[in-house]
XYZ file of C-alpha atoms in Angstrom:
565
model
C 0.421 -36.451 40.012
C -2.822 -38.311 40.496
C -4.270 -38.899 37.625
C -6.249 -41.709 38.762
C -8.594 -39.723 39.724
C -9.529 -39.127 36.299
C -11.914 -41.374 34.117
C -11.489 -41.317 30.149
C -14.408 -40.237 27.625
C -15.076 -44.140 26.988
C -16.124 -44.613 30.499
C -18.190 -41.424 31.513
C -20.277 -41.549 28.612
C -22.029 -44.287 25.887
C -19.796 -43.871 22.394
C -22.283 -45.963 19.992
C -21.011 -45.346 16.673
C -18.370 -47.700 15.327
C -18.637 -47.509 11.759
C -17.611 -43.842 11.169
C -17.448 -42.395 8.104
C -16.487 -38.666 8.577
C -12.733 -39.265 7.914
C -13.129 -40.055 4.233
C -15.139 -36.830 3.816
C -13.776 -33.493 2.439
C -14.257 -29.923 3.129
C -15.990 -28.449 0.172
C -17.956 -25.519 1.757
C -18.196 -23.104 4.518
C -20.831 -23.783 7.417
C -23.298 -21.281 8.677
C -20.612 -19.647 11.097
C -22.355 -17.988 13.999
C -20.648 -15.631 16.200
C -21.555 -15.657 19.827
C -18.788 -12.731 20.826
C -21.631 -10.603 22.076
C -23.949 -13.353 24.517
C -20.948 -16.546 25.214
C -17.712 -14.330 24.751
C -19.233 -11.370 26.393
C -19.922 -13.516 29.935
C -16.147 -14.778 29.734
C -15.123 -11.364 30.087
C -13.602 -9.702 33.477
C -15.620 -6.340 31.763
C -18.407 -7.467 30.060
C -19.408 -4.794 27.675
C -21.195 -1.497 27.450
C -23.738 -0.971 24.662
C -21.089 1.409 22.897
C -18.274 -1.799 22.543
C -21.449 -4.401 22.046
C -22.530 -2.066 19.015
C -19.224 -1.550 17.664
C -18.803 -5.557 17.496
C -21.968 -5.771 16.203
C -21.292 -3.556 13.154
C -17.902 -5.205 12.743
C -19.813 -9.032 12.497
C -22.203 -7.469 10.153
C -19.743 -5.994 7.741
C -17.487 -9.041 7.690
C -20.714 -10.593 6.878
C -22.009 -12.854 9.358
C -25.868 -13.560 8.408
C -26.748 -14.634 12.160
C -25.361 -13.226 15.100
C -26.139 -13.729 18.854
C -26.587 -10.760 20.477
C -27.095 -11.356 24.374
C -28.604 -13.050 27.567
C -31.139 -10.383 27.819
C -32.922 -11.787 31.132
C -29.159 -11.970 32.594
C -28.563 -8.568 33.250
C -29.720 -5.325 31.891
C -27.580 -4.262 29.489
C -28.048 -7.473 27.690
C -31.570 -6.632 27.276
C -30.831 -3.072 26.327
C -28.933 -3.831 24.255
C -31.440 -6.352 22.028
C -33.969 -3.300 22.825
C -31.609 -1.282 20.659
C -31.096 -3.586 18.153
C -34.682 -3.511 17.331
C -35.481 0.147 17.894
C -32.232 1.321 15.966
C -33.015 -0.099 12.110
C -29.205 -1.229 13.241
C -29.953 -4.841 11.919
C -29.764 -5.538 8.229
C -32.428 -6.921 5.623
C -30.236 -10.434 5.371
C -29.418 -10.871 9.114
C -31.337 -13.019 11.702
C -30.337 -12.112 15.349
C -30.353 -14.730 18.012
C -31.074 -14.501 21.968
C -30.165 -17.240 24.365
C -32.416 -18.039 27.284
C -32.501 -20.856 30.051
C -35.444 -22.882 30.111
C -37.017 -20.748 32.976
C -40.700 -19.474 32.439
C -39.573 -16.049 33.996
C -36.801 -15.866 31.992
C -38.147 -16.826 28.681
C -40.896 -14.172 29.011
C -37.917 -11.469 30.075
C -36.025 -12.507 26.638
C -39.605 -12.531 25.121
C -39.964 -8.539 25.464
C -36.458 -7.991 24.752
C -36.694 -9.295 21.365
C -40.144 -7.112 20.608
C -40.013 -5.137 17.028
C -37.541 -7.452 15.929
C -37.989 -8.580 12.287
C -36.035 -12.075 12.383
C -35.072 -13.871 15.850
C -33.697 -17.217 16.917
C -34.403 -17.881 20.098
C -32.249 -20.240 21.592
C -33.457 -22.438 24.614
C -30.529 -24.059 26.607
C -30.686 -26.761 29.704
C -27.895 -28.781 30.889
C -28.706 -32.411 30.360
C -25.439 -34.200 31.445
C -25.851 -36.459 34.199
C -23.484 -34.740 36.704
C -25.059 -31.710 36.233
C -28.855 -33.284 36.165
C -27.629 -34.678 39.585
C -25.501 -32.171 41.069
C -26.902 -28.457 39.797
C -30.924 -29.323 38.872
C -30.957 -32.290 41.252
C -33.626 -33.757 38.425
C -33.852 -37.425 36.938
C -33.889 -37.582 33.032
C -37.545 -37.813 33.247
C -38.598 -34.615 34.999
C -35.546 -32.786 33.016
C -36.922 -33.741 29.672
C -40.382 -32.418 31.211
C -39.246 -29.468 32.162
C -37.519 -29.157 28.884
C -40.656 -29.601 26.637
C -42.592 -27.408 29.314
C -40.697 -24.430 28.855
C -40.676 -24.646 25.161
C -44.156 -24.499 24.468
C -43.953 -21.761 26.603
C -41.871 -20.179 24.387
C -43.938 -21.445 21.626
C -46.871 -19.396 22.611
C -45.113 -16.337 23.416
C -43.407 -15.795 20.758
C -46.596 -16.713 18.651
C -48.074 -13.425 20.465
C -45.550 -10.983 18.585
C -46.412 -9.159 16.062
C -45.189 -9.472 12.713
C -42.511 -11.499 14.153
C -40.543 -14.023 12.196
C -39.483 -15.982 15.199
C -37.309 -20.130 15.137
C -36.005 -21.659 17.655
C -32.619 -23.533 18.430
C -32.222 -26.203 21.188
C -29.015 -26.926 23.024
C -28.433 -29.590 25.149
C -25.610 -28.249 27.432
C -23.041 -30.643 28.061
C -23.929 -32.632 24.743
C -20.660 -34.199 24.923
C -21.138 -35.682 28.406
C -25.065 -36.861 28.212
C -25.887 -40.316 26.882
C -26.497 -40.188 23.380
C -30.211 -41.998 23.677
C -31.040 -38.734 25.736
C -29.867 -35.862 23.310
C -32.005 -37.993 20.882
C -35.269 -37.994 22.719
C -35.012 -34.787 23.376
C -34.187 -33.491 20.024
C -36.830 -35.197 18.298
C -39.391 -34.477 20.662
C -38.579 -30.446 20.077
C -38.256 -30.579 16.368
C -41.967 -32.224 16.723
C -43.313 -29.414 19.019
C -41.939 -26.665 17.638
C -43.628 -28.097 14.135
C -40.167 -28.108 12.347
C -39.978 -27.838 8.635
C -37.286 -27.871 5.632
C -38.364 -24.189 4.892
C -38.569 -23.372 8.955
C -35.963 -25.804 10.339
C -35.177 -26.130 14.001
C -31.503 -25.458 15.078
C -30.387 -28.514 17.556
C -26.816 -27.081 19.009
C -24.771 -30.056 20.592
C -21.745 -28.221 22.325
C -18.732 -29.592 23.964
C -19.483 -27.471 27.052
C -16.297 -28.780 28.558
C -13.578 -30.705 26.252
C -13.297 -34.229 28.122
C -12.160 -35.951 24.920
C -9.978 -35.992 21.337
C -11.835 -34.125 18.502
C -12.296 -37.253 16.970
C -14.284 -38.652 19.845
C -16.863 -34.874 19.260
C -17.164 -36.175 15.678
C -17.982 -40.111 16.148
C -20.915 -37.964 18.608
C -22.418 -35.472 15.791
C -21.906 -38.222 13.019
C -24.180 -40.314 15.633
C -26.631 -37.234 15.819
C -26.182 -36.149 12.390
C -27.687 -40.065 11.254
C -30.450 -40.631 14.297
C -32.182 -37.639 13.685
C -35.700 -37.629 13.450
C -37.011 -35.519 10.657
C -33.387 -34.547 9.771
C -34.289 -32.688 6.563
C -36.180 -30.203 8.726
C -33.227 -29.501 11.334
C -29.466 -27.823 11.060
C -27.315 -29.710 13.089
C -25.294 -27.010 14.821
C -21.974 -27.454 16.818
C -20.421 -25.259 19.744
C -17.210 -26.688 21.092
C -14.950 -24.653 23.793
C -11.219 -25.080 23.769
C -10.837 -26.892 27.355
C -8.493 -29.377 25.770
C -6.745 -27.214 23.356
C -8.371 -28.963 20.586
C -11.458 -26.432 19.916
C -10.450 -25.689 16.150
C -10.164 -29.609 15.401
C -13.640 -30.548 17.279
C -15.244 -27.820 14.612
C -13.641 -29.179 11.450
C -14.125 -32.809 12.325
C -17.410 -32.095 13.832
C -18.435 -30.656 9.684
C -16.771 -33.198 8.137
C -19.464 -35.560 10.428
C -22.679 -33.790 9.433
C -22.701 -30.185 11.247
C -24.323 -27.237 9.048
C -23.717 -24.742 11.642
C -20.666 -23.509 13.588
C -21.167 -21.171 16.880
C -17.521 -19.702 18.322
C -16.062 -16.599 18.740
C -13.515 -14.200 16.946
C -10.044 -15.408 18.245
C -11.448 -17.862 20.398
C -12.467 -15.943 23.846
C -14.398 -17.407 26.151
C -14.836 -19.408 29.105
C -12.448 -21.051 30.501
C -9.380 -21.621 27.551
C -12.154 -20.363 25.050
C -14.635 -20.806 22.492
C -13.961 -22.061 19.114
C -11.547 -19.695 17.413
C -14.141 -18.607 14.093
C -10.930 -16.616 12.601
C -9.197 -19.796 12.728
C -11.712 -22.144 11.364
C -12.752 -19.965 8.630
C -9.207 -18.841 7.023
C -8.617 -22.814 7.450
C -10.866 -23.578 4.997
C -9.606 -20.415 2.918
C -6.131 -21.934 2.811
C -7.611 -24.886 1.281
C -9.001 -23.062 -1.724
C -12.805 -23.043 -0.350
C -14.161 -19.517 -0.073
C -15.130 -18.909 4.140
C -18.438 -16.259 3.246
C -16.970 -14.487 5.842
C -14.497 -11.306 5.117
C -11.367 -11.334 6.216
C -9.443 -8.829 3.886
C -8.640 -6.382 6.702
C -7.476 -8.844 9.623
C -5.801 -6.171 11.258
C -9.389 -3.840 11.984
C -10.423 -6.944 13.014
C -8.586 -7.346 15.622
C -8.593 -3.409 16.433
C -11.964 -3.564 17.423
C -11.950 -7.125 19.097
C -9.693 -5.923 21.400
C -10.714 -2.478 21.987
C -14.511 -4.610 23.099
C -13.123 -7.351 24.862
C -9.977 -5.561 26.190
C -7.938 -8.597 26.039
C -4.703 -8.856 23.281
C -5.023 -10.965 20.211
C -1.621 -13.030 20.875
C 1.300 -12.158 18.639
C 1.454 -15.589 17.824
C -2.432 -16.138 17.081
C -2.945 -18.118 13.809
C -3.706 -15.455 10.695
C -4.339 -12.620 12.884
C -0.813 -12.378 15.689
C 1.118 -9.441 14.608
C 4.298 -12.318 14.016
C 2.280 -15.266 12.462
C 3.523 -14.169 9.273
C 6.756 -13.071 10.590
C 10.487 -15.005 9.863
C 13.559 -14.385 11.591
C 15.164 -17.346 11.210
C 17.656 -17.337 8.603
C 16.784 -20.563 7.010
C 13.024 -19.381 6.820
C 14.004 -15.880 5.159
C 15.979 -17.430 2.377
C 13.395 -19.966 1.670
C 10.494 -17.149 2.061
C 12.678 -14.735 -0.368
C 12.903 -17.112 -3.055
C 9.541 -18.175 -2.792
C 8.695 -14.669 -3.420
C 10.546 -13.871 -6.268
C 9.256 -16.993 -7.876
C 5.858 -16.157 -7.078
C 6.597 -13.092 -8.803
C 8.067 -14.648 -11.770
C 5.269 -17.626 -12.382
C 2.907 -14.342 -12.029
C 4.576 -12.841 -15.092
C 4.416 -16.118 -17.148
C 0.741 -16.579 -16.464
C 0.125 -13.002 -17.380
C -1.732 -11.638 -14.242
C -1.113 -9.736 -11.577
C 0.947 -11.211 -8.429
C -2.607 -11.113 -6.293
C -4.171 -13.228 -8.911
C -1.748 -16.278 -9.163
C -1.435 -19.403 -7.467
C 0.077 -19.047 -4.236
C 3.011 -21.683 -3.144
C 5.577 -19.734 -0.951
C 7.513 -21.438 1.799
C 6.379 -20.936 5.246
C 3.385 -18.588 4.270
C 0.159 -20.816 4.275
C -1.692 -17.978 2.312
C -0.546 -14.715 0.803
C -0.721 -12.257 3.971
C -1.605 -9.561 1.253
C -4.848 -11.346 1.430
C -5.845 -10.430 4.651
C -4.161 -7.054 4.563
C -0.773 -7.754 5.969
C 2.112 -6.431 4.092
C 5.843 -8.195 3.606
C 7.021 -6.009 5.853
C 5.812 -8.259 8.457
C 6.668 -11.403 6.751
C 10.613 -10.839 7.209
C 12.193 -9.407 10.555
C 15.402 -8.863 11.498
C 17.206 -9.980 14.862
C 20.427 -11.897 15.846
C 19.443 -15.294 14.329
C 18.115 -13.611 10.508
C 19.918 -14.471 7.498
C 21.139 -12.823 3.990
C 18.242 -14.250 2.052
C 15.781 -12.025 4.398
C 18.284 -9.555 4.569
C 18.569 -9.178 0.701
C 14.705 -9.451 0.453
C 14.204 -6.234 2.836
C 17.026 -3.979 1.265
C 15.397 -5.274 -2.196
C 11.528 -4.818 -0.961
C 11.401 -1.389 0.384
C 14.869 0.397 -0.910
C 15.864 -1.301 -4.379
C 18.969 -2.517 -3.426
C 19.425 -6.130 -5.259
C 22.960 -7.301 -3.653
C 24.748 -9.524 -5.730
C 24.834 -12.798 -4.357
C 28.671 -12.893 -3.254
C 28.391 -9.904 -1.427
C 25.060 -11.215 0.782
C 27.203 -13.046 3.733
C 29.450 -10.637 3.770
C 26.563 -7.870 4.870
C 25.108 -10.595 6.829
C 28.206 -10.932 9.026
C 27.827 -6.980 9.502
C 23.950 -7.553 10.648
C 24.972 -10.308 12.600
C 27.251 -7.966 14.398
C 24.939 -5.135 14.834
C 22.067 -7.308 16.482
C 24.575 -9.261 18.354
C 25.890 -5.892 19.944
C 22.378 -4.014 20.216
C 20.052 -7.330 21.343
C 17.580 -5.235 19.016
C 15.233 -6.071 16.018
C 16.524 -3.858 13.070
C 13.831 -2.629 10.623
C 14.556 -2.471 6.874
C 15.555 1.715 6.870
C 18.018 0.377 9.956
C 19.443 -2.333 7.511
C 19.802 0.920 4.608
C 21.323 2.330 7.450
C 24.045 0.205 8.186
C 24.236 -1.131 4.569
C 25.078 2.669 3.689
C 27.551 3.243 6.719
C 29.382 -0.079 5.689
C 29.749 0.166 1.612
C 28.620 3.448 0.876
C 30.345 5.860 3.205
C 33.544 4.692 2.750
C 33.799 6.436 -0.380
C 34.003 9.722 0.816
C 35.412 9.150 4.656
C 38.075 7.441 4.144
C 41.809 7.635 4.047
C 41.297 8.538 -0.296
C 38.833 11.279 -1.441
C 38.362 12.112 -5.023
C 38.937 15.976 -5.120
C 37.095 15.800 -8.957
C 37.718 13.494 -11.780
C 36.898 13.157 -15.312
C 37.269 10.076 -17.624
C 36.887 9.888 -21.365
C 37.052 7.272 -24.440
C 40.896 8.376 -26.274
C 40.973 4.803 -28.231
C 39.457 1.973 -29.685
C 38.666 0.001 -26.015
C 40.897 2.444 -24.883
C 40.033 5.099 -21.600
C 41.376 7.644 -19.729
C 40.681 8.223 -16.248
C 42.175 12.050 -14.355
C 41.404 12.763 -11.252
C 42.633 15.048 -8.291
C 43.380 13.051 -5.787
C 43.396 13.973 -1.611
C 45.815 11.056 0.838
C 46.088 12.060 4.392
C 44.904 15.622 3.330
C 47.803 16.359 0.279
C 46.289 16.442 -2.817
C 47.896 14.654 -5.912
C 47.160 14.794 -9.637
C 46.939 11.127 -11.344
C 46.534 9.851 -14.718
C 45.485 6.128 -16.008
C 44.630 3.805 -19.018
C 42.140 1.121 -19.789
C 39.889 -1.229 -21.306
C 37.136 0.592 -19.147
C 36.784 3.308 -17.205
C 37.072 1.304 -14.067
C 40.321 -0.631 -15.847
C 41.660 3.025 -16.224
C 40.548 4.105 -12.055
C 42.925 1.363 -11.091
C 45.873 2.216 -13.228
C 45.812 5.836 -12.016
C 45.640 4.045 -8.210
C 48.445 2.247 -9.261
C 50.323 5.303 -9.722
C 49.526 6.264 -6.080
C 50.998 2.931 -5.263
C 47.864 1.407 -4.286
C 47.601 -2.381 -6.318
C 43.970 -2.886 -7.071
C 41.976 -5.483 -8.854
C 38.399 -5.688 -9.550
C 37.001 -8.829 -8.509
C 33.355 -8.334 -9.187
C 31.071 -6.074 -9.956
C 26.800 -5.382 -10.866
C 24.988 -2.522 -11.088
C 21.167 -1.859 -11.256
C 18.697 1.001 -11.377
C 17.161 1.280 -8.107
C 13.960 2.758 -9.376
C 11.809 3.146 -12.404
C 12.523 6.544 -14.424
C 15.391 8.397 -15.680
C 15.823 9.954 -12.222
C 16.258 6.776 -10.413
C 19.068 6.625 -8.703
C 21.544 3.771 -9.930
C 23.861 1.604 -7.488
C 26.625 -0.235 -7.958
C 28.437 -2.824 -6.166
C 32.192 -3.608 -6.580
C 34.308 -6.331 -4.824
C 38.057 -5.163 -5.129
C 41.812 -6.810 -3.807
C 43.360 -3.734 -2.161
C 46.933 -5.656 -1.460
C 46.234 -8.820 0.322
C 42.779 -7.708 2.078
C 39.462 -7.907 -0.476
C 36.587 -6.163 0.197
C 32.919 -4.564 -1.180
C 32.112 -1.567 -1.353
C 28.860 0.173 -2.988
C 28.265 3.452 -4.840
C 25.111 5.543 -5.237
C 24.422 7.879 -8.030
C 22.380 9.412 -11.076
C 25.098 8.518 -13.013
C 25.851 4.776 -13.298
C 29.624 5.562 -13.967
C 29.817 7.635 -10.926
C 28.637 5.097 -8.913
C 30.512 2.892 -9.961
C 33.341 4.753 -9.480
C 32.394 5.271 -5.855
C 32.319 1.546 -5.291
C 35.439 0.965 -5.816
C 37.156 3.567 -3.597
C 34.566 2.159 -1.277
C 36.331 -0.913 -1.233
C 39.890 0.694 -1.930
C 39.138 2.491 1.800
C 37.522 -0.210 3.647
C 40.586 -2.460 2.414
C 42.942 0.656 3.634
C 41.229 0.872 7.366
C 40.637 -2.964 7.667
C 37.248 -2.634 8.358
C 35.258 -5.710 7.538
């Protein structure tokens, strides 16, 4: 491949600062997250949207609680400036929300966004020009000079325009397109000179956006730039350093959080990252980020799953299942290493819950392999263990325990596994948790009453001190005998009357739980027996504990009699 042909970031543009100090820095606090879904997302789209999918987005950024939004190019097309025309003739736009409009520095084209934004209570208006040499050279065909002039010409422009609105609480933002690719003397002069003429102030700051139109270089490379910025800035108290990096180097989400840590107040992406090319900056990313690190994002993500409903029903693209936070199997094990570990992080996290007194939603979260508690954002644990050919017994167990109350002893786990194993192995299928009750019923449970022995009717009672007796009617084969045994127990006193039918049996292990709360919970137990030379479980389900248990061990009896394993 030729990849001399390329040049690297140190030799297509100046990198000035040497004495960094963004990697000792710590993130303590969300940015001013701006979503551009509606203007930069919207153009990256093979369907750009209609005003019914650009409102419904719009009402979805609002009530996660975004506080500035860009709504549109309204001098790009006309629903773009319908759109902002319904905006401000709906009373759709909140007390506590600014709206933003982009525009190209273009006389014709400011005065077009100009009328769009008319009635409008709050408005950023956000003048872009590309300022990189290749594009000064190849797309304006302008020297630095006569862009800068036509820069500073087009926003007084806007200046008096937007000064001819009434009522109108109008800022501006700046972005030099191609930030990342102009020489940093240049993005300076130009800056300054704005944040002079547009009479920027601490309580009416100027935004200066600096986006890595096109990734050429590591994130750490973006944040040596905005550190650079972030320190050279004239009047710096009086402008918010904003950031807007796309994703052409798969490195988007880094270039944000670097970029902060160097001196950015502001963050412009996009839910999920669309956008041009490989994307804007994925917002859903960056923001539960910082909420896995304990800092609170401003932004609500409780419901991640509406979310991405109505992100894909506007942009008509699929969230990947893999997406961080918001894929349906980000949260999802099927490795059997990664259940077991995920299982007993659970019940842990259930148990240090208990100690501390509070509720399981409330306490400290450290679980293996889950980064934050996907109850959080509205996932359940369904989600968080699946089952397929390579699952284990520790997500296995966790399932049948989860959403049936089946708590299998430990010994008995691989031996249900194997059984899963087989069933995935022979279907190529996921199985979901009632298709593990399934199968966990047709292996231990059934048993008891389709197998070779049927219990006709039994009765057992106490005749002694530690002493039972256990009758029952018996059916082999379809003949029906009569048999009688003694005990410690009445399980002790089950086996002595199969002894009598010349069956040996010995009880190898045995537990028993409620699976419910209330004295109409059913009650299971689970009984590992030596039929002869072959030992196996079986499992018996039941009102009555002793019935149960006494279906457990036939369970096992018959499974041992047909070999089944």
């Amino acid at each position: 491949m030729p990849h001399h042909r390329y040049r690297p970031a140190d030799e297509r543009v100046a990198l000035p600062l040497t004495d960094r100090t963004w990697p000792s820095r710590q993130h303590t606090r969300a940015p001013l997250w701006v979503p551009v879904d509606l203007r930069d997302g919207n153009q990256a789209l093979a369907e750009p949207m209609d005003t019914e999918r650009k409102r419904r987005m719009f009402d979805l950024l609002v009530t996660m609680g975004f506080k500035e939004i860009e709504v549109g190019y309204p001098s790009a097309s006309q629903t773009d400036f319908d759109f902002v025309r319904h905006l401000a003739t709906s009373a759709a736009v909140p007390d506590d929300v600014t709206i933003s409009v982009f525009t190209p520095a273009r006389r014709d084209l400011i005065d077009r966004t100009v009328d769009s934004i008319r009635g409008l209570p709050r408005t950023l208006v956000h003048l872009y020009t590309a300022t990189a040499p290749t594009w000064r050279n190849v797309v304006l065909g302008r020297s630095r000079t006569e862009v800068h002039g036509m820069i500073l010409e087009a926003a007084a422009h806007l200046m008096r325009r937007t000064a001819q609105l009434p009522d109108a609480d109008v800022r501006f933002e700046f972005s030099p397109e191609v930030f990342n690719l102009t020489e940093p003397d240049f993005v300076l002069e130009v800056c300054d000179s704005l944040t002079e003429l547009w009479e920027a102030s601490p309580d009416r700051p100027v935004v200066h956006n600096l986006p890595a139109t096109v990734e050429i270089a590591g994130p750490h490379v973006y944040a040596d730039q905005i550190e650079y910025m972030h320190r050279h800035l004239a009047r710096r108290e009086a402008v918010i350093l904003s950031v807007h990096p796309h994703n052409d180097r798969g490195t988007g989400v880094a270039c944000a959080e670097l970029a902060v840590l160097a001196g950015a107040q502001r963050v412009e992406g996009c839910l999920f990252g669309n956008g041009e090319r490989t994307g804007n900056v994925d917002l859903v990313t960056l923001a539960l980020n910082l909420y896995a690190q304990g800092v609170n994002p401003m932004i609500d993500f409780s419901d991640i799953d509406a979310v991405r409903d109505v992100v894909e029903h506007c942009n008509r693209l699929p969230v990947h299942p893999r997406h961080p936070y918001g894929g349906d199997l980000v949260h999802t094990a099927f490795s059997g290493t990664h259940q077991d570990a995920i299982s007993k992080g659970m019940a842990h996290h259930a148990k240090r819950a208990a100690e501390l007194g509070v509720p399981a939603e409330e306490a400290p979260w450290e679980v293996p392999y889950l980064p934050i508690d996907p109850g959080d954002i509205g996932r359940t644990y369904e989600e968080v263990i699946r089952i397929n050919s390579q699952s284990g017994k520790g997500g296995i167990a966790h399932l049948l325990h989860t959403h049936h109350g089946l708590d299998l002893p430990k010994a008995l786990r691989p031996d249900f596994s194997r059984a899963v194993q087989h069933a995935t192995d022979a279907g190529g299928k996921e199985l979901t948790h009632q298709d593990l009750r399934d199968l966990f019923d047709a292996t231990y449970i059934a048993p008891a009453t389709a197998g070779p022995l049927t219990l006709v009717s039994w009765e057992t009672a106490q005749v002694g001190p530690e002493e039972h007796r256990f009758s029952c009617v018996l059916r082999e084969n379809g003949r029906a005998r009569t048999l009688h045994g003694t005990g410690n127990g009445p399980l002790s006193a089950f086996t002595a009357a199969l002894a009598a039918a010349g069956r040996q049996v010995d009880i190898l292990g045995y537990a028993e739980h409620s699976t419910g709360a209330g004295p109409h919970s059913p009650a299971v137990a689970y009984a590992q027996c030596r039929a002869g030379d072959v030992v196996r479980w079986g499992a018996g389900l039941d009102t009555s504990i002793l019935a149960a248990s006494v279906q457990a061990v036939l369970a096992a009896v018959n499974r041992a009699e047909t070999g089944r394993p």
